[in-house]
Amino acid sequence: MTTLEQTVPVRVVSADPFLRAGLESALFGCAEFTGDDGGVAVLAVDEVDDAAVEAIRTAKERSATVLLVTGKVDAARAARAIEAGACGVLRREQACAQTLVSAVRAAATGHGTMPPDLLSDLFESRQSPAPAAPTLDARERDVLRMVADGHETAEIASALAYSARTVTTIVHDITHRLRLRNRAHAVAFALRQGLI
């Protein structure tokens, strides 16, 4: 716990006066927080939209750190808030006094806060982005159509006048390029995307 010499300036920003009063009550009940600019800005918004992003940028200019408390948030919106300058994101329904105080303490020491499910979703989306506008050439479409119809590799090779090795290579290239698991996944993906 910090001493009085180590107080943290905190400013609560919200268009909703009741929400602002509730957040201030939770925070300023702790002697370590003072109601000043320049430390941590706790920004409360309904959702991460363009106005919220602009508010994050404005608060970032006035304070060293921005902690976002929001009603609606998913991984994409959380990423948008972080890119705009927020060091952490809390869902409004999870922002009880204890969680809020812990998040502000973390922000004051340069650490971020994020609900575990959002952090996991952000990590997964950054690790394996979906391929943009996948395409298949005519040869790949022909092979996948026959796979979808239940034909074996030898049957596909015979019907399309390819070697069995060529058919296997085509299927492997499709699954590898589009980051798919197997032939069935490739067929399902191609059907959903309207590629075959």
Coordinates of C-alpha atoms in Angstrom, one line a residue:
M1 CA 0.0 0.0 0.0
T2 CA 1.2 3.5 -0.7
T3 CA 1.8 6.1 1.9
L4 CA 0.4 9.6 1.8
E5 CA 3.7 10.9 0.3
Q6 CA 3.0 8.5 -2.6
T7 CA -0.4 9.7 -3.6
V8 CA -1.7 9.1 -7.1
P9 CA -3.5 11.9 -8.9
V10 CA -6.7 10.5 -10.4
R11 CA -9.3 12.2 -12.6
V12 CA -12.7 10.5 -13.4
V13 CA -14.2 11.5 -16.8
S14 CA -17.8 10.5 -17.6
A15 CA -20.7 12.1 -19.3
D16 CA -23.0 10.3 -16.8
P17 CA -22.9 12.2 -13.5
F18 CA -24.2 9.3 -11.5
L19 CA -21.5 6.9 -12.9
R20 CA -18.8 9.6 -12.3
A21 CA -20.0 10.0 -8.7
G22 CA -19.9 6.3 -8.1
L23 CA -16.4 5.9 -9.5
E24 CA -15.2 8.8 -7.5
S25 CA -16.7 7.5 -4.4
A26 CA -15.0 4.1 -4.9
L27 CA -11.6 5.7 -5.6
F28 CA -11.5 8.7 -3.3
G29 CA -12.4 6.5 -0.3
C30 CA -8.7 5.5 -0.6
A31 CA -6.3 8.0 0.9
E32 CA -3.7 7.2 -1.8
F33 CA -5.8 8.8 -4.6
T34 CA -6.3 12.5 -5.0
G35 CA -8.6 14.3 -7.4
D36 CA -6.0 15.9 -9.6
D37 CA -4.9 15.9 -13.3
G38 CA -1.6 14.4 -14.5
G39 CA -1.8 10.8 -13.1
V40 CA -4.4 8.3 -14.0
A41 CA -7.5 9.3 -16.0
V42 CA -10.4 6.9 -15.4
L43 CA -12.6 7.3 -18.5
A44 CA -16.1 5.8 -18.4
V45 CA -18.0 5.3 -21.6
D46 CA -20.9 3.2 -22.8
E47 CA -19.0 1.7 -25.7
V48 CA -15.8 2.0 -27.6
D49 CA -16.9 4.1 -30.6
D50 CA -15.3 7.1 -32.4
A51 CA -16.3 9.5 -29.6
A52 CA -14.7 7.2 -27.0
V53 CA -11.5 6.9 -29.0
E54 CA -11.3 10.7 -29.3
A55 CA -11.9 11.0 -25.5
I56 CA -9.1 8.5 -24.8
R57 CA -6.7 10.5 -26.9
T58 CA -7.8 13.8 -25.2
A59 CA -7.5 12.2 -21.7
K60 CA -4.1 10.8 -22.7
E61 CA -2.9 14.3 -23.5
R62 CA -3.8 15.6 -20.1
S63 CA -2.8 12.5 -18.0
A64 CA 0.0 10.1 -18.0
T65 CA -2.2 7.0 -18.1
V66 CA -5.8 6.2 -19.2
L67 CA -7.9 3.4 -17.8
L68 CA -11.1 2.8 -19.7
V69 CA -14.3 1.6 -18.0
T70 CA -16.9 0.6 -20.6
G71 CA -20.2 -1.1 -21.0
K72 CA -19.9 -2.8 -24.4
V73 CA -16.5 -4.2 -25.3
D74 CA -15.1 -7.1 -27.3
A75 CA -11.6 -7.9 -28.5
A76 CA -11.7 -5.6 -31.5
R77 CA -13.0 -2.6 -29.5
A78 CA -10.5 -3.3 -26.7
A79 CA -7.7 -3.3 -29.3
R80 CA -9.0 0.0 -30.6
A81 CA -9.0 1.5 -27.1
I82 CA -5.4 0.3 -26.5
E83 CA -4.3 1.7 -29.9
A84 CA -5.8 5.0 -28.9
G85 CA -3.8 5.1 -25.7
A86 CA -5.7 3.3 -23.0
C87 CA -3.4 1.2 -20.7
G88 CA -6.3 -0.9 -19.5
V89 CA -9.9 -1.8 -20.1
L90 CA -12.5 -2.8 -17.5
R91 CA -16.1 -3.8 -18.1
R92 CA -18.5 -1.6 -16.2
E93 CA -20.2 -4.6 -14.5
Q94 CA -16.8 -5.9 -13.3
A95 CA -15.7 -2.5 -11.9
C96 CA -16.5 -3.0 -8.3
A97 CA -14.6 -0.8 -5.8
Q98 CA -11.8 -3.4 -5.2
T99 CA -11.3 -4.2 -8.9
L100 CA -11.3 -0.5 -9.8
V101 CA -8.8 0.4 -7.1
S102 CA -6.5 -2.4 -8.2
A103 CA -6.8 -1.3 -11.8
V104 CA -5.9 2.3 -11.0
R105 CA -3.0 1.2 -8.8
A106 CA -1.7 -1.0 -11.7
A107 CA -2.1 1.9 -14.2
A108 CA -0.2 4.2 -11.8
T109 CA 2.7 1.9 -11.9
G110 CA 2.7 1.4 -15.7
H111 CA 0.8 -1.9 -15.8
G112 CA -2.3 -2.6 -17.8
T113 CA -5.6 -4.3 -16.8
M114 CA -7.7 -6.4 -19.1
P115 CA -10.5 -9.0 -18.5
P116 CA -8.9 -12.4 -19.1
D117 CA -11.4 -13.4 -21.9
L118 CA -10.6 -10.1 -23.8
L119 CA -6.9 -10.7 -23.3
S120 CA -7.2 -14.2 -24.7
D121 CA -9.2 -13.1 -27.7
L122 CA -6.8 -10.3 -28.4
F123 CA -3.9 -12.6 -28.2
E124 CA -5.5 -15.2 -30.5
S125 CA -6.5 -12.5 -33.1
R126 CA -3.0 -11.2 -33.2
Q127 CA -1.4 -14.7 -33.5
S128 CA -3.6 -16.1 -36.2
P129 CA -5.3 -13.4 -38.3
A130 CA -7.9 -14.7 -40.7
P131 CA -6.8 -14.7 -44.3
A132 CA -8.1 -11.7 -46.2
A133 CA -10.1 -12.4 -49.3
P134 CA -9.1 -16.0 -49.9
T135 CA -9.0 -17.2 -53.5
L136 CA -8.6 -20.5 -55.3
D137 CA -7.5 -21.0 -58.9
A138 CA -9.5 -23.2 -61.3
R139 CA -7.4 -26.3 -60.6
E140 CA -7.8 -25.9 -56.8
R141 CA -11.6 -25.4 -57.2
D142 CA -11.9 -28.5 -59.4
V143 CA -10.0 -30.7 -56.9
L144 CA -12.0 -29.4 -53.9
R145 CA -15.3 -29.9 -55.7
M146 CA -14.4 -33.5 -56.2
V147 CA -13.2 -33.9 -52.6
A148 CA -16.5 -32.4 -51.5
D149 CA -18.3 -35.0 -53.7
G150 CA -16.5 -37.8 -51.8
H151 CA -14.0 -38.9 -54.4
E152 CA -10.7 -40.4 -53.3
T153 CA -7.3 -39.0 -54.4
A154 CA -6.8 -41.7 -57.2
E155 CA -10.3 -41.0 -58.6
I156 CA -9.7 -37.2 -58.6
A157 CA -6.3 -37.8 -60.3
S158 CA -7.9 -40.0 -63.0
A159 CA -10.8 -37.7 -63.7
L160 CA -8.7 -34.5 -63.9
A161 CA -5.7 -36.2 -65.7
Y162 CA -3.3 -35.4 -62.8
S163 CA -1.1 -37.6 -60.9
A164 CA -2.2 -38.7 -57.4
R165 CA 0.8 -36.8 -56.0
T166 CA -0.3 -33.6 -57.8
V167 CA -3.8 -33.9 -56.2
T168 CA -2.3 -34.4 -52.8
T169 CA 0.0 -31.4 -53.3
I170 CA -2.9 -29.2 -54.4
V171 CA -4.9 -30.1 -51.3
H172 CA -1.9 -29.6 -49.0
D173 CA -1.2 -26.2 -50.6
I174 CA -4.8 -25.1 -50.0
T175 CA -4.9 -26.2 -46.4
H176 CA -1.5 -24.7 -45.6
R177 CA -2.1 -21.4 -47.4
L178 CA -5.5 -20.9 -45.8
R179 CA -4.4 -22.3 -42.4
L180 CA -6.9 -25.1 -42.4
R181 CA -6.7 -28.4 -40.5
N182 CA -7.5 -31.1 -43.2
R183 CA -9.4 -31.9 -46.3
A184 CA -12.8 -31.7 -44.6
H185 CA -12.0 -28.3 -43.1
A186 CA -10.8 -27.1 -46.6
V187 CA -14.1 -28.2 -48.2
A188 CA -16.2 -26.6 -45.4
F189 CA -14.3 -23.4 -45.6
A190 CA -14.5 -23.2 -49.4
L191 CA -18.3 -23.8 -49.3
R192 CA -18.8 -21.2 -46.6
Q193 CA -16.7 -18.7 -48.6
G194 CA -18.5 -19.4 -51.8
L195 CA -15.3 -20.5 -53.5
I196 CA -16.7 -23.8 -54.8

